[in-house]
Amino acid sequence: MNYNYFAFLDYLNGLIELADGFSFFLFELLVAILIISFIFLILYRARKQIIFNPWVNRFDHNDPDLGKSIADLLLFKLRTIKKTHEISGRKIGLWNTFEDIPSFRQNMDKEIDLLASVQLGNYGKIISGIFAFMFKIFPMLLKPANIAGHINKFGEKRTILQVSLENYRPRKWLNSETLLWEKEYAQLLKENIPKAVEEIACRIYIDLTGSELFKCSQTFMNFTVGLKSYVNYTELKMDVDLEDAEKKYMKALSFEKNNPVVKYNLGVLKYYQYHENLNEEAISYFSQALNCNERNLRARASSGISNALTQKVTRFKSAESQKLEILTEAIDYGEKAVELNKKLDSAYKSLAYALHQKGEFLAFNETYPRGVSAQLRARAIQNYKKAISLNKNHFVAHNNLANLYLHWAASIEGEISSPFELKNFQLKLKELFSKGVTIDKRRFLKKAIYHCEEALKINPTYQFAFNNLGHAYLKFKAYDKTFSAFQNALLYDPNYPEALNDLAILYLNKEFKRYNEEKSMLNHKAALELTKNQPGRHKKIKEEYDFYRNTLMV
């Protein structure tokens, strides 16, 4: 009995020793993996690193620091270009009122990450020391790309700027390449060197991103400055930024008159000024931007045309006899945008917007079966939801979806029903497990309120969502909430004609405790004054007010 007991203890002790040895092995293995991972991380970063060396100065021998200054300036210019495009992408991704059709940007992240230069001291002393030590100890494995330049003066009338990039490995680890950029200037003055370096920086940026959309560095340089002004305009809404952006884009076209990127961004600027003539110009610019091989740009341009065509019908009320034809064309361009880029949220939104408006148009056209309108609206809902699933911050899609539910509810005859909770649950199940949309007036209005609130969570200053929210509350006769929503719409856009007119109509309602005919007329006149140069919009506002005045004042 004792023998078996001690044998068992010996066996157990052996297992513990084995486990202890195995755990030590695992610990050593984990440490080794971490060290190897760190080495590979350093190698990967070094592979994408560019070391900026001071330029050889043969331009002004009396200025010994000129070479380092030019190298510093080149690094600064490249990083500024990259930062401008990164910021534009990030800002555009927030979907404020000016980015429903996003601007196009060049992306450098795919191929190279421009880090600071060890040689020029743009890192801290400790990091610079570690990198410099590693570059010397492991020159074969840890060999970053080196960029160097010369500024050579030949006589009084000829200066050549030359930049070379050696050991550049953007794609494969073992394959490196050498790139060379050269620019000749006649009588280059010292004070003009920064402009010359900026031009070289643009050329380098275009080549390193592999862009085929820009043939001229001057085009790209002016495009980038224009893009920066456009981003400023979206934030501050200053007309001077809008004017500067357009000026820079037009200057870019003077160097390359058919550049599709510049044409596209000019279309964006025209579209968001919300004038009928400028909307036509936007369609023209977007159409010209289609003449390129870049699928993403063609998708954006198709999306832009779709939005502008739909806006032509909804906002400007032009071409009444051609509404159906225009909206059908808008749907075609929206479908084309989706086909070109199935991950582009603005493509799905533009298609949804066109389907939405065609559905509303046919809802009041007795020559078409009512089911056709419902099918178009159901397709619009699916595409709005797809846009939202691709971009959680797409508050424009949320607001448009709210608008769709709101108008669809308004077209359903009868008062707002109050179905039992069991029936509501059955309706939700039916919609969840089918591609259809369950038609229920109360539920549509609740969905409209939900999507307005979602839009306002993302952008609390979005006047259109506040206006739609006011209309939804009005259907429930929640007049105080309606008044508050219309007031908020005007708080963030005092010159919003539809909100002024909606508030004017609310003041005519005798059930509203703030009923006031005088205030009603003042708001209505203000709305008419703001739209006096927009005949279609002006007419709609007047007709809507007159209709409710005749109805509510009876």
mmCIF file of N, CA and C in Angstrom, residues 300-400:
data_model
loop_
_atom_site.group_PDB
_atom_site.id
_atom_site.type_symbol
_atom_site.label_atom_id
_atom_site.label_comp_id
_atom_site.label_asym_id
_atom_site.label_seq_id
_atom_site.Cartn_x
_atom_site.Cartn_y
_atom_site.Cartn_z
ATOM 1 N N ARG A 300 -18.137 58.016 -58.169
ATOM 2 C CA ARG A 300 -18.494 59.270 -57.501
ATOM 3 C C ARG A 300 -19.159 60.244 -58.476
ATOM 4 N N ALA A 301 -18.602 60.313 -59.693
ATOM 5 C CA ALA A 301 -19.175 61.225 -60.687
ATOM 6 C C ALA A 301 -20.592 60.796 -61.068
ATOM 7 N N SER A 302 -20.809 59.490 -61.226
ATOM 8 C CA SER A 302 -22.153 58.979 -61.539
ATOM 9 C C SER A 302 -23.118 59.289 -60.398
ATOM 10 N N SER A 303 -22.635 59.122 -59.173
ATOM 11 C CA SER A 303 -23.441 59.449 -57.996
ATOM 12 C C SER A 303 -23.784 60.943 -57.978
ATOM 13 N N GLY A 304 -22.800 61.769 -58.342
ATOM 14 C CA GLY A 304 -23.020 63.216 -58.387
ATOM 15 C C GLY A 304 -24.073 63.608 -59.404
ATOM 16 N N ILE A 305 -24.003 63.002 -60.591
ATOM 17 C CA ILE A 305 -25.002 63.297 -61.634
ATOM 18 C C ILE A 305 -26.389 62.891 -61.163
ATOM 19 N N SER A 306 -26.482 61.707 -60.543
ATOM 20 C CA SER A 306 -27.767 61.218 -60.040
ATOM 21 C C SER A 306 -28.367 62.193 -59.037
ATOM 22 N N ASN A 307 -27.555 62.657 -58.079
ATOM 23 C CA ASN A 307 -28.039 63.613 -57.075
ATOM 24 C C ASN A 307 -28.466 64.933 -57.705
ATOM 25 N N ALA A 308 -27.649 65.430 -58.629
ATOM 26 C CA ALA A 308 -27.946 66.727 -59.249
ATOM 27 C C ALA A 308 -29.211 66.659 -60.104
ATOM 28 N N LEU A 309 -29.412 65.545 -60.798
ATOM 29 C CA LEU A 309 -30.632 65.383 -61.602
ATOM 30 C C LEU A 309 -31.871 65.334 -60.706
ATOM 31 N N THR A 310 -31.757 64.613 -59.597
ATOM 32 C CA THR A 310 -32.896 64.524 -58.668
ATOM 33 C C THR A 310 -33.163 65.880 -58.034
ATOM 34 N N GLN A 311 -32.084 66.590 -57.684
ATOM 35 C CA GLN A 311 -32.233 67.922 -57.113
ATOM 36 C C GLN A 311 -32.885 68.880 -58.115
ATOM 37 N N LYS A 312 -32.613 68.678 -59.377
ATOM 38 C CA LYS A 312 -33.203 69.503 -60.434
ATOM 39 C C LYS A 312 -34.732 69.448 -60.372
ATOM 40 N N VAL A 313 -35.248 68.263 -60.023
ATOM 41 C CA VAL A 313 -36.705 68.074 -59.944
ATOM 42 C C VAL A 313 -37.252 68.519 -58.593
ATOM 43 N N THR A 314 -36.585 68.118 -57.506
ATOM 44 C CA THR A 314 -37.142 68.337 -56.169
ATOM 45 C C THR A 314 -36.928 69.745 -55.633
ATOM 46 N N ARG A 315 -35.722 70.275 -55.805
ATOM 47 C CA ARG A 315 -35.413 71.587 -55.229
ATOM 48 C C ARG A 315 -35.815 72.732 -56.136
ATOM 49 N N PHE A 316 -35.578 72.582 -57.442
ATOM 50 C CA PHE A 316 -35.781 73.710 -58.362
ATOM 51 C C PHE A 316 -37.099 73.645 -59.121
ATOM 52 N N LYS A 317 -37.785 72.498 -59.018
ATOM 53 C CA LYS A 317 -39.110 72.342 -59.625
ATOM 54 C C LYS A 317 -39.124 72.708 -61.102
ATOM 55 N N SER A 318 -37.981 72.448 -61.758
ATOM 56 C CA SER A 318 -37.907 72.793 -63.182
ATOM 57 C C SER A 318 -38.363 71.621 -64.042
ATOM 58 N N ALA A 319 -38.663 71.928 -65.274
ATOM 59 C CA ALA A 319 -39.026 70.919 -66.280
ATOM 60 C C ALA A 319 -40.149 70.013 -65.779
ATOM 61 N N GLU A 320 -41.293 70.609 -65.427
ATOM 62 C CA GLU A 320 -42.417 69.844 -64.888
ATOM 63 C C GLU A 320 -42.833 68.709 -65.829
ATOM 64 N N SER A 321 -42.825 68.968 -67.126
ATOM 65 C CA SER A 321 -43.264 67.965 -68.098
ATOM 66 C C SER A 321 -42.244 66.842 -68.277
ATOM 67 N N GLN A 322 -41.008 67.063 -67.777
ATOM 68 C CA GLN A 322 -39.961 66.064 -67.963
ATOM 69 C C GLN A 322 -39.546 65.390 -66.652
ATOM 70 N N LYS A 323 -40.328 65.563 -65.614
ATOM 71 C CA LYS A 323 -39.965 65.035 -64.297
ATOM 72 C C LYS A 323 -39.666 63.545 -64.338
ATOM 73 N N LEU A 324 -40.585 62.791 -64.911
ATOM 74 C CA LEU A 324 -40.440 61.335 -64.923
ATOM 75 C C LEU A 324 -39.187 60.912 -65.681
ATOM 76 N N GLU A 325 -38.940 61.567 -66.796
ATOM 77 C CA GLU A 325 -37.758 61.253 -67.614
ATOM 78 C C GLU A 325 -36.464 61.575 -66.853
ATOM 79 N N ILE A 326 -36.435 62.713 -66.171
ATOM 80 C CA ILE A 326 -35.241 63.124 -65.415
ATOM 81 C C ILE A 326 -34.979 62.164 -64.259
ATOM 82 N N LEU A 327 -36.033 61.799 -63.527
ATOM 83 C CA LEU A 327 -35.873 60.895 -62.392
ATOM 84 C C LEU A 327 -35.450 59.498 -62.833
ATOM 85 N N THR A 328 -35.955 59.050 -63.970
ATOM 86 C CA THR A 328 -35.538 57.750 -64.519
ATOM 87 C C THR A 328 -34.053 57.772 -64.871
ATOM 88 N N GLU A 329 -33.606 58.888 -65.452
ATOM 89 C CA GLU A 329 -32.180 59.038 -65.775
ATOM 90 C C GLU A 329 -31.337 59.069 -64.499
ATOM 91 N N ALA A 330 -31.862 59.739 -63.465
ATOM 92 C CA ALA A 330 -31.150 59.796 -62.182
ATOM 93 C C ALA A 330 -30.984 58.396 -61.591
ATOM 94 N N ILE A 331 -32.019 57.574 -61.707
ATOM 95 C CA ILE A 331 -31.943 56.188 -61.208
ATOM 96 C C ILE A 331 -30.888 55.405 -61.980
ATOM 97 N N ASP A 332 -30.839 55.607 -63.296
ATOM 98 C CA ASP A 332 -29.836 54.919 -64.132
ATOM 99 C C ASP A 332 -28.418 55.254 -63.665
ATOM 100 N N TYR A 333 -28.162 56.536 -63.402
ATOM 101 C CA TYR A 333 -26.818 56.939 -62.947
ATOM 102 C C TYR A 333 -26.539 56.410 -61.534
ATOM 103 N N GLY A 334 -27.571 56.376 -60.683
ATOM 104 C CA GLY A 334 -27.386 55.822 -59.349
ATOM 105 C C GLY A 334 -27.040 54.339 -59.409
ATOM 106 N N GLU A 335 -27.711 53.598 -60.277
ATOM 107 C CA GLU A 335 -27.416 52.163 -60.439
ATOM 108 C C GLU A 335 -26.016 51.953 -61.011
ATOM 109 N N LYS A 336 -25.619 52.851 -61.903
ATOM 110 C CA LYS A 336 -24.276 52.768 -62.481
ATOM 111 C C LYS A 336 -23.219 53.000 -61.393
ATOM 112 N N ALA A 337 -23.476 53.962 -60.501
ATOM 113 C CA ALA A 337 -22.539 54.256 -59.405
ATOM 114 C C ALA A 337 -22.376 53.041 -58.490
ATOM 115 N N VAL A 338 -23.488 52.385 -58.162
ATOM 116 C CA VAL A 338 -23.449 51.191 -57.309
ATOM 117 C C VAL A 338 -22.693 50.064 -57.990
ATOM 118 N N GLU A 339 -22.928 49.920 -59.288
ATOM 119 C CA GLU A 339 -22.248 48.860 -60.049
ATOM 120 C C GLU A 339 -20.731 49.089 -60.079
ATOM 121 N N LEU A 340 -20.320 50.347 -60.173
ATOM 122 C CA LEU A 340 -18.891 50.660 -60.233
ATOM 123 C C LEU A 340 -18.198 50.480 -58.894
ATOM 124 N N ASN A 341 -18.915 50.764 -57.801
ATOM 125 C CA ASN A 341 -18.306 50.635 -56.471
ATOM 126 C C ASN A 341 -19.375 50.243 -55.455
ATOM 127 N N LYS A 342 -19.423 48.963 -55.139
ATOM 128 C CA LYS A 342 -20.461 48.444 -54.242
ATOM 129 C C LYS A 342 -20.190 48.756 -52.776
ATOM 130 N N LYS A 343 -19.087 49.433 -52.491
ATOM 131 C CA LYS A 343 -18.780 49.819 -51.111
ATOM 132 C C LYS A 343 -18.862 51.330 -50.907
ATOM 133 N N LEU A 344 -19.388 52.023 -51.902
ATOM 134 C CA LEU A 344 -19.475 53.482 -51.831
ATOM 135 C C LEU A 344 -20.845 53.882 -51.300
ATOM 136 N N ASP A 345 -20.891 54.374 -50.059
ATOM 137 C CA ASP A 345 -22.169 54.716 -49.440
ATOM 138 C C ASP A 345 -22.926 55.795 -50.204
ATOM 139 N N SER A 346 -22.198 56.772 -50.746
ATOM 140 C CA SER A 346 -22.864 57.854 -51.486
ATOM 141 C C SER A 346 -23.533 57.344 -52.755
ATOM 142 N N ALA A 347 -23.046 56.219 -53.306
ATOM 143 C CA ALA A 347 -23.681 55.630 -54.492
ATOM 144 C C ALA A 347 -25.065 55.098 -54.133
ATOM 145 N N TYR A 348 -25.146 54.356 -53.022
ATOM 146 C CA TYR A 348 -26.443 53.821 -52.589
ATOM 147 C C TYR A 348 -27.396 54.939 -52.191
ATOM 148 N N LYS A 349 -26.843 55.996 -51.562
ATOM 149 C CA LYS A 349 -27.698 57.106 -51.162
ATOM 150 C C LYS A 349 -28.273 57.821 -52.389
ATOM 151 N N SER A 350 -27.450 58.029 -53.417
ATOM 152 C CA SER A 350 -27.936 58.725 -54.615
ATOM 153 C C SER A 350 -29.019 57.902 -55.319
ATOM 154 N N LEU A 351 -28.816 56.578 -55.376
ATOM 155 C CA LEU A 351 -29.828 55.704 -55.986
ATOM 156 C C LEU A 351 -31.115 55.751 -55.165
ATOM 157 N N ALA A 352 -30.975 55.682 -53.845
ATOM 158 C CA ALA A 352 -32.155 55.724 -52.973
ATOM 159 C C ALA A 352 -32.918 57.038 -53.143
ATOM 160 N N TYR A 353 -32.184 58.135 -53.244
ATOM 161 C CA TYR A 353 -32.796 59.459 -53.381
ATOM 162 C C TYR A 353 -33.618 59.546 -54.668
ATOM 163 N N ALA A 354 -33.067 59.030 -55.765
ATOM 164 C CA ALA A 354 -33.780 59.063 -57.044
ATOM 165 C C ALA A 354 -35.020 58.157 -57.007
ATOM 166 N N LEU A 355 -34.875 56.945 -56.441
ATOM 167 C CA LEU A 355 -36.017 56.025 -56.311
ATOM 168 C C LEU A 355 -37.096 56.638 -55.420
ATOM 169 N N HIS A 356 -36.652 57.243 -54.340
ATOM 170 C CA HIS A 356 -37.540 57.893 -53.377
ATOM 171 C C HIS A 356 -38.402 58.950 -54.069
ATOM 172 N N GLN A 357 -37.769 59.835 -54.806
ATOM 173 C CA GLN A 357 -38.496 60.941 -55.441
ATOM 174 C C GLN A 357 -39.390 60.464 -56.586
ATOM 175 N N LYS A 358 -38.946 59.450 -57.307
ATOM 176 C CA LYS A 358 -39.803 58.914 -58.368
ATOM 177 C C LYS A 358 -41.022 58.230 -57.752
ATOM 178 N N GLY A 359 -40.804 57.543 -56.621
ATOM 179 C CA GLY A 359 -41.922 56.919 -55.914
ATOM 180 C C GLY A 359 -42.948 57.939 -55.465
ATOM 181 N N GLU A 360 -42.483 59.065 -54.940
ATOM 182 C CA GLU A 360 -43.407 60.116 -54.502
ATOM 183 C C GLU A 360 -44.139 60.739 -55.687
ATOM 184 N N PHE A 361 -43.406 60.922 -56.794
ATOM 185 C CA PHE A 361 -44.024 61.514 -57.988
ATOM 186 C C PHE A 361 -45.159 60.620 -58.503
ATOM 187 N N LEU A 362 -44.912 59.310 -58.574
ATOM 188 C CA LEU A 362 -45.916 58.389 -59.108
ATOM 189 C C LEU A 362 -47.077 58.177 -58.139
ATOM 190 N N ALA A 363 -46.852 58.450 -56.844
ATOM 191 C CA ALA A 363 -47.920 58.286 -55.858
ATOM 192 C C ALA A 363 -49.087 59.224 -56.137
ATOM 193 N N PHE A 364 -48.793 60.351 -56.784
ATOM 194 C CA PHE A 364 -49.833 61.335 -57.091
ATOM 195 C C PHE A 364 -50.190 61.352 -58.584
ATOM 196 N N ASN A 365 -49.720 60.354 -59.301
ATOM 197 C CA ASN A 365 -50.021 60.248 -60.734
ATOM 198 C C ASN A 365 -50.990 59.092 -60.938
ATOM 199 N N GLU A 366 -52.216 59.415 -61.241
ATOM 200 C CA GLU A 366 -53.282 58.414 -61.322
ATOM 201 C C GLU A 366 -53.135 57.477 -62.508
ATOM 202 N N THR A 367 -52.280 57.801 -63.460
ATOM 203 C CA THR A 367 -52.116 56.930 -64.640
ATOM 204 C C THR A 367 -51.269 55.693 -64.325
ATOM 205 N N TYR A 368 -50.626 55.690 -63.172
ATOM 206 C CA TYR A 368 -49.783 54.548 -62.787
ATOM 207 C C TYR A 368 -50.427 53.816 -61.610
ATOM 208 N N PRO A 369 -50.339 52.488 -61.593
ATOM 209 C CA PRO A 369 -50.879 51.723 -60.459
ATOM 210 C C PRO A 369 -50.183 52.130 -59.154
ATOM 211 N N ARG A 370 -50.926 52.117 -58.058
ATOM 212 C CA ARG A 370 -50.379 52.555 -56.782
ATOM 213 C C ARG A 370 -49.239 51.653 -56.309
ATOM 214 N N GLY A 371 -49.281 50.390 -56.727
ATOM 215 C CA GLY A 371 -48.245 49.448 -56.311
ATOM 216 C C GLY A 371 -46.868 49.800 -56.836
ATOM 217 N N VAL A 372 -46.796 50.478 -57.991
ATOM 218 C CA VAL A 372 -45.505 50.861 -58.573
ATOM 219 C C VAL A 372 -44.792 51.842 -57.653
ATOM 220 N N SER A 373 -45.536 52.811 -57.138
ATOM 221 C CA SER A 373 -44.963 53.791 -56.220
ATOM 222 C C SER A 373 -44.444 53.108 -54.954
ATOM 223 N N ALA A 374 -45.224 52.161 -54.415
ATOM 224 C CA ALA A 374 -44.814 51.453 -53.200
ATOM 225 C C ALA A 374 -43.536 50.649 -53.434
ATOM 226 N N GLN A 375 -43.426 50.029 -54.601
ATOM 227 C CA GLN A 375 -42.223 49.249 -54.921
ATOM 228 C C GLN A 375 -40.983 50.141 -54.988
ATOM 229 N N LEU A 376 -41.136 51.309 -55.617
ATOM 230 C CA LEU A 376 -40.005 52.236 -55.716
ATOM 231 C C LEU A 376 -39.585 52.732 -54.335
ATOM 232 N N ARG A 377 -40.560 53.054 -53.486
ATOM 233 C CA ARG A 377 -40.241 53.520 -52.141
ATOM 234 C C ARG A 377 -39.576 52.412 -51.313
ATOM 235 N N ALA A 378 -40.044 51.180 -51.486
ATOM 236 C CA ALA A 378 -39.445 50.052 -50.757
ATOM 237 C C ALA A 378 -37.986 49.855 -51.181
ATOM 238 N N ARG A 379 -37.720 49.980 -52.487
ATOM 239 C CA ARG A 379 -36.331 49.886 -52.974
ATOM 240 C C ARG A 379 -35.478 51.032 -52.415
ATOM 241 N N ALA A 380 -36.083 52.208 -52.333
ATOM 242 C CA ALA A 380 -35.362 53.364 -51.786
ATOM 243 C C ALA A 380 -34.973 53.107 -50.331
ATOM 244 N N ILE A 381 -35.901 52.556 -49.551
ATOM 245 C CA ILE A 381 -35.623 52.251 -48.139
ATOM 246 C C ILE A 381 -34.445 51.301 -48.022
ATOM 247 N N GLN A 382 -34.430 50.250 -48.848
ATOM 248 C CA GLN A 382 -33.333 49.269 -48.812
ATOM 249 C C GLN A 382 -31.992 49.932 -49.114
ATOM 250 N N ASN A 383 -31.973 50.838 -50.089
ATOM 251 C CA ASN A 383 -30.711 51.495 -50.458
ATOM 252 C C ASN A 383 -30.269 52.532 -49.437
ATOM 253 N N TYR A 384 -31.228 53.244 -48.829
ATOM 254 C CA TYR A 384 -30.858 54.162 -47.734
ATOM 255 C C TYR A 384 -30.220 53.372 -46.585
ATOM 256 N N LYS A 385 -30.827 52.235 -46.246
ATOM 257 C CA LYS A 385 -30.302 51.405 -45.153
ATOM 258 C C LYS A 385 -28.927 50.842 -45.497
ATOM 259 N N LYS A 386 -28.722 50.525 -46.774
ATOM 260 C CA LYS A 386 -27.405 50.038 -47.199
ATOM 261 C C LYS A 386 -26.362 51.138 -47.036
ATOM 262 N N ALA A 387 -26.703 52.359 -47.408
ATOM 263 C CA ALA A 387 -25.777 53.493 -47.237
ATOM 264 C C ALA A 387 -25.428 53.680 -45.769
ATOM 265 N N ILE A 388 -26.426 53.555 -44.892
ATOM 266 C CA ILE A 388 -26.196 53.720 -43.457
ATOM 267 C C ILE A 388 -25.334 52.587 -42.907
ATOM 268 N N SER A 389 -25.551 51.354 -43.413
ATOM 269 C CA SER A 389 -24.742 50.222 -42.939
ATOM 270 C C SER A 389 -23.279 50.387 -43.338
ATOM 271 N N LEU A 390 -23.029 51.046 -44.476
ATOM 272 C CA LEU A 390 -21.653 51.275 -44.928
ATOM 273 C C LEU A 390 -21.012 52.455 -44.207
ATOM 274 N N ASN A 391 -21.830 53.403 -43.795
ATOM 275 C CA ASN A 391 -21.319 54.595 -43.107
ATOM 276 C C ASN A 391 -22.273 54.957 -41.975
ATOM 277 N N LYS A 392 -21.907 54.584 -40.757
ATOM 278 C CA LYS A 392 -22.774 54.808 -39.597
ATOM 279 C C LYS A 392 -23.021 56.297 -39.344
ATOM 280 N N ASN A 393 -22.154 57.152 -39.877
ATOM 281 C CA ASN A 393 -22.289 58.602 -39.674
ATOM 282 C C ASN A 393 -23.040 59.308 -40.802
ATOM 283 N N HIS A 394 -23.690 58.534 -41.652
ATOM 284 C CA HIS A 394 -24.354 59.128 -42.824
ATOM 285 C C HIS A 394 -25.715 59.705 -42.419
ATOM 286 N N PHE A 395 -25.689 60.874 -41.777
ATOM 287 C CA PHE A 395 -26.936 61.449 -41.288
ATOM 288 C C PHE A 395 -27.826 61.969 -42.414
ATOM 289 N N VAL A 396 -27.246 62.223 -43.586
ATOM 290 C CA VAL A 396 -28.073 62.642 -44.728
ATOM 291 C C VAL A 396 -29.012 61.509 -45.125
ATOM 292 N N ALA A 397 -28.494 60.280 -45.146
ATOM 293 C CA ALA A 397 -29.328 59.116 -45.480
ATOM 294 C C ALA A 397 -30.401 58.914 -44.410
ATOM 295 N N HIS A 398 -30.040 59.086 -43.124
ATOM 296 C CA HIS A 398 -31.031 58.986 -42.047
ATOM 297 C C HIS A 398 -32.151 59.996 -42.261
ATOM 298 N N ASN A 399 -31.783 61.229 -42.564
ATOM 299 C CA ASN A 399 -32.786 62.276 -42.730
ATOM 300 C C ASN A 399 -33.667 62.011 -43.949
ATOM 301 N N ASN A 400 -33.054 61.602 -45.059
ATOM 302 C CA ASN A 400 -33.842 61.310 -46.256
ATOM 303 C C ASN A 400 -34.800 60.144 -46.034
#
